[in-house]
Amino acid sequence: MDGVRLVDHPLVQHKLSIMRDIECSTRSFRELMNEIGMLLCYEVTRDLPLAQTSITTPLATISAPILAGKKLVFAPILRAGMGFLDGMLQLVPSARVAHVGLYRDPKTLGAVEYYFKAPADIGERLVIVMDPMLATGNSAVAAIDHLKKAGAAEIRFVCLLAAPEGIANLRARHPDVRIWTAAVDEKLDDHGYIVPGLGDAGDRMFGTK
Ligand code: URA
């Protein structure tokens, strides 16, 4: 699929299967989300530019690669996107964070915004938008609309599960935004849930159901 990177690493697939299981506890679900966040962060940053610098080891002076100063913003879509944040920050502790608060209107399935706060220099940074579930794609589109209005110029989207409908919506509205996902499931049900999916990611992560 154009613009979609399927992260099929065995560790990611194994952890995702445990999370899908209805018997997975809230605690395990949250821990696994955090671990997968870290693994997805590894994949989404795979092509960050490197620069050479001089390093003196105990034995010799060499030219060695370091990150070329590309600065990141992690942008979790509240609330389920928070599940990835700690894992990603463990890998890139200097990243800034933009919070995008959206909920889904259960009748229209449209995204309703209730909070937005992003760093002032977002235009100079690579923005990684994160939400475990790319279902209708309406929240992802609304979040990216707002991030672009705030100045974001380079954006990537990371999720755990995607529905074909959500991918089509996001790619149509924001063709410049590539998607990283651990799986593409079959379809959406009438309530906008991904099938087979894993249920409501926020409820399962925070134990609210
Ligand atoms: N949000 C979720 O948490 N789960 C879905 O299946 C769809 C949207």
PDB file of C-alpha atoms and ligand atoms in Angstrom:
ATOM      1  CA  MET A   1       0.000   0.000   0.000  1.00  0.00           C
ATOM      2  CA  ASP A   2       1.411   3.348  -1.046  1.00  0.00           C
ATOM      3  CA  GLY A   3       2.678   5.407   1.887  1.00  0.00           C
ATOM      4  CA  VAL A   4       2.049   2.644   4.437  1.00  0.00           C
ATOM      5  CA  ARG A   5       4.860   0.821   6.217  1.00  0.00           C
ATOM      6  CA  LEU A   6       3.788  -2.463   7.838  1.00  0.00           C
ATOM      7  CA  VAL A   7       5.994  -3.140  10.867  1.00  0.00           C
ATOM      8  CA  ASP A   8       6.048  -6.939  10.755  1.00  0.00           C
ATOM      9  CA  HIS A   9       8.884  -7.465  13.242  1.00  0.00           C
ATOM     10  CA  PRO A  10       8.211 -10.706  15.200  1.00  0.00           C
ATOM     11  CA  LEU A  11       8.426  -8.942  18.586  1.00  0.00           C
ATOM     12  CA  VAL A  12       5.794  -6.405  17.522  1.00  0.00           C
ATOM     13  CA  GLN A  13       3.518  -9.091  16.081  1.00  0.00           C
ATOM     14  CA  HIS A  14       3.830 -11.262  19.185  1.00  0.00           C
ATOM     15  CA  LYS A  15       3.033  -8.404  21.563  1.00  0.00           C
ATOM     16  CA  LEU A  16       0.111  -7.252  19.410  1.00  0.00           C
ATOM     17  CA  SER A  17      -1.441 -10.727  19.461  1.00  0.00           C
ATOM     18  CA  ILE A  18      -1.300 -10.778  23.287  1.00  0.00           C
ATOM     19  CA  MET A  19      -2.981  -7.357  23.365  1.00  0.00           C
ATOM     20  CA  ARG A  20      -5.797  -8.466  21.076  1.00  0.00           C
ATOM     21  CA  ASP A  21      -6.756 -11.246  23.511  1.00  0.00           C
ATOM     22  CA  ILE A  22      -9.830 -10.254  25.554  1.00  0.00           C
ATOM     23  CA  GLU A  23      -8.148 -11.892  28.595  1.00  0.00           C
ATOM     24  CA  CYS A  24      -5.144  -9.521  28.509  1.00  0.00           C
ATOM     25  CA  SER A  25      -5.153  -7.535  31.786  1.00  0.00           C
ATOM     26  CA  THR A  26      -5.208  -3.722  31.923  1.00  0.00           C
ATOM     27  CA  ARG A  27      -1.703  -3.756  33.358  1.00  0.00           C
ATOM     28  CA  SER A  28      -0.284  -6.033  30.642  1.00  0.00           C
ATOM     29  CA  PHE A  29      -2.118  -4.137  27.924  1.00  0.00           C
ATOM     30  CA  ARG A  30      -0.592  -0.843  29.084  1.00  0.00           C
ATOM     31  CA  GLU A  31       2.911  -2.325  29.404  1.00  0.00           C
ATOM     32  CA  LEU A  32       2.725  -3.904  25.954  1.00  0.00           C
ATOM     33  CA  MET A  33       1.477  -0.657  24.405  1.00  0.00           C
ATOM     34  CA  ASN A  34       4.488   1.097  25.912  1.00  0.00           C
ATOM     35  CA  GLU A  35       6.903  -1.567  24.606  1.00  0.00           C
ATOM     36  CA  ILE A  36       5.383  -1.503  21.116  1.00  0.00           C
ATOM     37  CA  GLY A  37       5.605   2.303  21.193  1.00  0.00           C
ATOM     38  CA  MET A  38       9.341   1.936  21.640  1.00  0.00           C
ATOM     39  CA  LEU A  39       9.632  -0.574  18.797  1.00  0.00           C
ATOM     40  CA  LEU A  40       7.523   1.559  16.453  1.00  0.00           C
ATOM     41  CA  CYS A  41       9.657   4.583  17.361  1.00  0.00           C
ATOM     42  CA  TYR A  42      12.716   2.603  16.240  1.00  0.00           C
ATOM     43  CA  GLU A  43      11.072   1.992  12.858  1.00  0.00           C
ATOM     44  CA  VAL A  44       9.666   5.471  12.270  1.00  0.00           C
ATOM     45  CA  THR A  45      13.066   7.074  12.970  1.00  0.00           C
ATOM     46  CA  ARG A  46      15.012   4.578  10.831  1.00  0.00           C
ATOM     47  CA  ASP A  47      15.972   7.142   8.164  1.00  0.00           C
ATOM     48  CA  LEU A  48      16.889  10.086  10.417  1.00  0.00           C
ATOM     49  CA  PRO A  49      19.931  11.822   8.932  1.00  0.00           C
ATOM     50  CA  LEU A  50      23.348  11.212  10.464  1.00  0.00           C
ATOM     51  CA  ALA A  51      26.426  13.452  10.514  1.00  0.00           C
ATOM     52  CA  GLN A  52      30.027  12.500  11.139  1.00  0.00           C
ATOM     53  CA  THR A  53      31.841  13.744  14.217  1.00  0.00           C
ATOM     54  CA  SER A  54      35.278  13.146  15.625  1.00  0.00           C
ATOM     55  CA  ILE A  55      35.322  10.790  18.648  1.00  0.00           C
ATOM     56  CA  THR A  56      38.349   9.701  20.618  1.00  0.00           C
ATOM     57  CA  THR A  57      37.987   6.196  22.003  1.00  0.00           C
ATOM     58  CA  PRO A  58      40.490   4.876  24.566  1.00  0.00           C
ATOM     59  CA  LEU A  59      42.433   3.490  21.570  1.00  0.00           C
ATOM     60  CA  ALA A  60      42.066   5.862  18.617  1.00  0.00           C
ATOM     61  CA  THR A  61      40.405   8.935  17.161  1.00  0.00           C
ATOM     62  CA  ILE A  62      37.732   8.138  14.569  1.00  0.00           C
ATOM     63  CA  SER A  63      35.007   9.787  12.560  1.00  0.00           C
ATOM     64  CA  ALA A  64      31.729   8.398  13.972  1.00  0.00           C
ATOM     65  CA  PRO A  65      28.025   8.922  13.112  1.00  0.00           C
ATOM     66  CA  ILE A  66      25.647  10.876  15.361  1.00  0.00           C
ATOM     67  CA  LEU A  67      22.140  12.193  14.711  1.00  0.00           C
ATOM     68  CA  ALA A  68      22.402  15.244  12.461  1.00  0.00           C
ATOM     69  CA  GLY A  69      20.386  17.403  14.795  1.00  0.00           C
ATOM     70  CA  LYS A  70      16.945  16.542  13.421  1.00  0.00           C
ATOM     71  CA  LYS A  71      14.629  17.552  16.213  1.00  0.00           C
ATOM     72  CA  LEU A  72      11.429  15.659  16.948  1.00  0.00           C
ATOM     73  CA  VAL A  73       7.973  16.393  18.280  1.00  0.00           C
ATOM     74  CA  PHE A  74       5.859  13.503  19.535  1.00  0.00           C
ATOM     75  CA  ALA A  75       2.160  14.293  19.135  1.00  0.00           C
ATOM     76  CA  PRO A  76      -0.112  11.811  20.931  1.00  0.00           C
ATOM     77  CA  ILE A  77      -3.823  12.071  20.165  1.00  0.00           C
ATOM     78  CA  LEU A  78      -5.500  11.948  23.586  1.00  0.00           C
ATOM     79  CA  ARG A  79      -6.215   9.787  25.223  1.00  0.00           C
ATOM     80  CA  ALA A  80      -5.112   6.454  23.697  1.00  0.00           C
ATOM     81  CA  GLY A  81      -2.084   7.999  21.957  1.00  0.00           C
ATOM     82  CA  MET A  82      -0.547   8.533  25.411  1.00  0.00           C
ATOM     83  CA  GLY A  83       0.059   4.771  25.514  1.00  0.00           C
ATOM     84  CA  PHE A  84       2.957   5.090  23.066  1.00  0.00           C
ATOM     85  CA  LEU A  85       4.490   8.244  24.508  1.00  0.00           C
ATOM     86  CA  ASP A  86       6.663   6.952  27.361  1.00  0.00           C
ATOM     87  CA  GLY A  87       8.220   4.236  25.200  1.00  0.00           C
ATOM     88  CA  MET A  88       9.036   6.741  22.485  1.00  0.00           C
ATOM     89  CA  LEU A  89      10.460   9.256  24.979  1.00  0.00           C
ATOM     90  CA  GLN A  90      12.715   6.564  26.406  1.00  0.00           C
ATOM     91  CA  LEU A  91      14.355   6.261  22.970  1.00  0.00           C
ATOM     92  CA  VAL A  92      14.362  10.009  22.195  1.00  0.00           C
ATOM     93  CA  PRO A  93      14.382  11.813  25.568  1.00  0.00           C
ATOM     94  CA  SER A  94      15.036  15.220  24.013  1.00  0.00           C
ATOM     95  CA  ALA A  95      11.870  15.170  21.885  1.00  0.00           C
ATOM     96  CA  ARG A  96       9.198  17.790  22.552  1.00  0.00           C
ATOM     97  CA  VAL A  97       5.551  16.824  23.010  1.00  0.00           C
ATOM     98  CA  ALA A  98       2.418  18.268  21.389  1.00  0.00           C
ATOM     99  CA  HIS A  99      -0.863  17.177  22.971  1.00  0.00           C
ATOM    100  CA  VAL A 100      -3.936  16.927  20.755  1.00  0.00           C
ATOM    101  CA  GLY A 101      -7.173  16.278  22.652  1.00  0.00           C
ATOM    102  CA  LEU A 102      -9.895  14.772  20.462  1.00  0.00           C
ATOM    103  CA  TYR A 103     -12.860  12.541  21.111  1.00  0.00           C
ATOM    104  CA  ARG A 104     -15.103  10.724  18.688  1.00  0.00           C
ATOM    105  CA  ASP A 105     -18.722  11.821  18.560  1.00  0.00           C
ATOM    106  CA  PRO A 106     -20.391   8.409  18.963  1.00  0.00           C
ATOM    107  CA  LYS A 107     -23.257   9.349  16.577  1.00  0.00           C
ATOM    108  CA  THR A 108     -21.419  11.023  13.700  1.00  0.00           C
ATOM    109  CA  LEU A 109     -17.987   9.393  14.358  1.00  0.00           C
ATOM    110  CA  GLY A 110     -16.577  12.890  13.672  1.00  0.00           C
ATOM    111  CA  ALA A 111     -13.624  14.209  15.703  1.00  0.00           C
ATOM    112  CA  VAL A 112     -14.341  16.855  18.355  1.00  0.00           C
ATOM    113  CA  GLU A 113     -11.336  18.813  19.600  1.00  0.00           C
ATOM    114  CA  TYR A 114     -11.075  19.807  23.275  1.00  0.00           C
ATOM    115  CA  TYR A 115      -7.357  20.556  23.723  1.00  0.00           C
ATOM    116  CA  PHE A 116      -4.322  21.546  21.656  1.00  0.00           C
ATOM    117  CA  LYS A 117      -0.855  22.564  22.812  1.00  0.00           C
ATOM    118  CA  ALA A 118       2.244  22.340  20.622  1.00  0.00           C
ATOM    119  CA  PRO A 119       5.827  23.677  20.825  1.00  0.00           C
ATOM    120  CA  ALA A 120       6.340  27.077  19.156  1.00  0.00           C
ATOM    121  CA  ASP A 121       9.150  25.779  16.898  1.00  0.00           C
ATOM    122  CA  ILE A 122       7.106  22.860  15.546  1.00  0.00           C
ATOM    123  CA  GLY A 123       7.823  23.971  11.966  1.00  0.00           C
ATOM    124  CA  GLU A 124      11.517  23.110  12.382  1.00  0.00           C
ATOM    125  CA  ARG A 125      10.864  19.630  13.736  1.00  0.00           C
ATOM    126  CA  LEU A 126       9.794  16.213  12.442  1.00  0.00           C
ATOM    127  CA  VAL A 127       6.365  15.557  13.983  1.00  0.00           C
ATOM    128  CA  ILE A 128       5.394  11.987  14.864  1.00  0.00           C
ATOM    129  CA  VAL A 129       1.623  11.813  15.399  1.00  0.00           C
ATOM    130  CA  MET A 130       0.542   8.760  17.391  1.00  0.00           C
ATOM    131  CA  ASP A 131      -2.770   7.010  18.001  1.00  0.00           C
ATOM    132  CA  PRO A 132      -2.970   3.225  18.456  1.00  0.00           C
ATOM    133  CA  MET A 133      -6.129   2.889  16.354  1.00  0.00           C
ATOM    134  CA  LEU A 134      -6.498   4.329  12.841  1.00  0.00           C
ATOM    135  CA  ALA A 135     -10.202   3.533  12.427  1.00  0.00           C
ATOM    136  CA  THR A 136     -12.275   6.049  10.402  1.00  0.00           C
ATOM    137  CA  GLY A 137      -9.197   8.268  10.191  1.00  0.00           C
ATOM    138  CA  ASN A 138     -11.260  11.320  11.222  1.00  0.00           C
ATOM    139  CA  SER A 139      -9.230  11.972  14.404  1.00  0.00           C
ATOM    140  CA  ALA A 140      -5.920  11.578  12.581  1.00  0.00           C
ATOM    141  CA  VAL A 141      -7.049  13.972   9.829  1.00  0.00           C
ATOM    142  CA  ALA A 142      -8.316  16.552  12.367  1.00  0.00           C
ATOM    143  CA  ALA A 143      -5.121  16.306  14.458  1.00  0.00           C
ATOM    144  CA  ILE A 144      -2.908  16.750  11.395  1.00  0.00           C
ATOM    145  CA  ASP A 145      -5.081  19.644  10.114  1.00  0.00           C
ATOM    146  CA  HIS A 146      -4.445  21.448  13.398  1.00  0.00           C
ATOM    147  CA  LEU A 147      -0.731  20.567  13.563  1.00  0.00           C
ATOM    148  CA  LYS A 148      -0.248  21.933  10.031  1.00  0.00           C
ATOM    149  CA  LYS A 149      -2.117  25.128  10.981  1.00  0.00           C
ATOM    150  CA  ALA A 150       0.300  25.441  13.921  1.00  0.00           C
ATOM    151  CA  GLY A 151       3.207  25.284  11.447  1.00  0.00           C
ATOM    152  CA  ALA A 152       4.135  21.583  11.219  1.00  0.00           C
ATOM    153  CA  ALA A 153       5.694  20.867   7.825  1.00  0.00           C
ATOM    154  CA  GLU A 154       7.018  17.306   8.135  1.00  0.00           C
ATOM    155  CA  ILE A 155       4.644  14.790   9.699  1.00  0.00           C
ATOM    156  CA  ARG A 156       4.530  10.996  10.101  1.00  0.00           C
ATOM    157  CA  PHE A 157       1.712   8.932  11.615  1.00  0.00           C
ATOM    158  CA  VAL A 158       2.233   5.868  13.834  1.00  0.00           C
ATOM    159  CA  CYS A 159      -0.475   3.433  14.904  1.00  0.00           C
ATOM    160  CA  LEU A 160      -0.838  -0.110  16.158  1.00  0.00           C
ATOM    161  CA  LEU A 161      -3.816  -1.163  14.041  1.00  0.00           C
ATOM    162  CA  ALA A 162      -5.283   0.403  10.927  1.00  0.00           C
ATOM    163  CA  ALA A 163      -8.536  -0.183   9.060  1.00  0.00           C
ATOM    164  CA  PRO A 164      -8.469   0.134   5.259  1.00  0.00           C
ATOM    165  CA  GLU A 165     -11.068   2.922   5.551  1.00  0.00           C
ATOM    166  CA  GLY A 166      -8.837   4.934   7.890  1.00  0.00           C
ATOM    167  CA  ILE A 167      -5.772   4.530   5.693  1.00  0.00           C
ATOM    168  CA  ALA A 168      -7.748   5.653   2.616  1.00  0.00           C
ATOM    169  CA  ASN A 169      -9.150   8.705   4.457  1.00  0.00           C
ATOM    170  CA  LEU A 170      -5.810   9.806   5.896  1.00  0.00           C
ATOM    171  CA  ARG A 171      -3.868   9.265   2.661  1.00  0.00           C
ATOM    172  CA  ALA A 172      -6.544  11.149   0.659  1.00  0.00           C
ATOM    173  CA  ARG A 173      -6.600  14.162   3.004  1.00  0.00           C
ATOM    174  CA  HIS A 174      -2.881  14.250   3.825  1.00  0.00           C
ATOM    175  CA  PRO A 175      -0.941  12.430   1.072  1.00  0.00           C
ATOM    176  CA  ASP A 176       2.353  13.851   2.397  1.00  0.00           C
ATOM    177  CA  VAL A 177       1.918  11.960   5.701  1.00  0.00           C
ATOM    178  CA  ARG A 178       3.272   8.402   5.654  1.00  0.00           C
ATOM    179  CA  ILE A 179       1.811   5.783   8.002  1.00  0.00           C
ATOM    180  CA  TRP A 180       3.608   3.171  10.147  1.00  0.00           C
ATOM    181  CA  THR A 181       1.351   0.391  11.481  1.00  0.00           C
ATOM    182  CA  ALA A 182       1.799  -3.072  13.008  1.00  0.00           C
ATOM    183  CA  ALA A 183      -1.277  -4.479  11.204  1.00  0.00           C
ATOM    184  CA  VAL A 184      -4.010  -3.642   8.717  1.00  0.00           C
ATOM    185  CA  ASP A 185      -7.235  -5.290   9.844  1.00  0.00           C
ATOM    186  CA  GLU A 186     -10.266  -6.302   7.814  1.00  0.00           C
ATOM    187  CA  LYS A 187     -12.838  -3.526   8.241  1.00  0.00           C
ATOM    188  CA  LEU A 188     -14.809  -1.187  10.503  1.00  0.00           C
ATOM    189  CA  ASP A 189     -18.051  -2.211  12.169  1.00  0.00           C
ATOM    190  CA  ASP A 190     -21.177   0.014  12.250  1.00  0.00           C
ATOM    191  CA  HIS A 191     -19.876   1.819  15.360  1.00  0.00           C
ATOM    192  CA  GLY A 192     -16.513   2.628  13.779  1.00  0.00           C
ATOM    193  CA  TYR A 193     -14.592  -0.083  15.663  1.00  0.00           C
ATOM    194  CA  ILE A 194     -11.832  -2.003  13.928  1.00  0.00           C
ATOM    195  CA  VAL A 195     -12.642  -5.697  13.270  1.00  0.00           C
ATOM    196  CA  PRO A 196     -11.130  -7.973  14.509  1.00  0.00           C
ATOM    197  CA  GLY A 197      -9.171  -5.201  16.271  1.00  0.00           C
ATOM    198  CA  LEU A 198      -8.709  -5.185  20.030  1.00  0.00           C
ATOM    199  CA  GLY A 199     -11.713  -3.184  21.250  1.00  0.00           C
ATOM    200  CA  ASP A 200     -11.478   0.311  22.689  1.00  0.00           C
ATOM    201  CA  ALA A 201      -7.758   0.959  23.176  1.00  0.00           C
ATOM    202  CA  GLY A 202      -8.297   3.759  25.735  1.00  0.00           C
ATOM    203  CA  ASP A 203     -10.674   1.691  27.852  1.00  0.00           C
ATOM    204  CA  ARG A 204      -8.373  -1.326  27.771  1.00  0.00           C
ATOM    205  CA  MET A 205      -5.297   0.756  28.633  1.00  0.00           C
ATOM    206  CA  PHE A 206      -6.863   2.732  31.473  1.00  0.00           C
ATOM    207  CA  GLY A 207      -9.389   0.145  32.758  1.00  0.00           C
ATOM    208  CA  THR A 208     -12.400   2.391  32.179  1.00  0.00           C
ATOM    209  CA  LYS A 209     -14.852  -0.276  31.113  1.00  0.00           C
TER     210      LYS A 209
HETATM  211  N1  URA B   1     -10.816   3.375  18.665  1.00  0.00           N
HETATM  212  C1  URA B   1     -10.544   2.283  19.400  1.00  0.00           C
HETATM  213  O1  URA B   1     -10.066   2.391  20.530  1.00  0.00           O
HETATM  214  N2  URA B   1     -10.813   1.068  18.887  1.00  0.00           N
HETATM  215  C2  URA B   1     -11.325   0.903  17.645  1.00  0.00           C
HETATM  216  O2  URA B   1     -11.532  -0.235  17.223  1.00  0.00           O
HETATM  217  C3  URA B   1     -11.598   2.065  16.886  1.00  0.00           C
HETATM  218  C4  URA B   1     -11.331   3.283  17.416  1.00  0.00           C
END
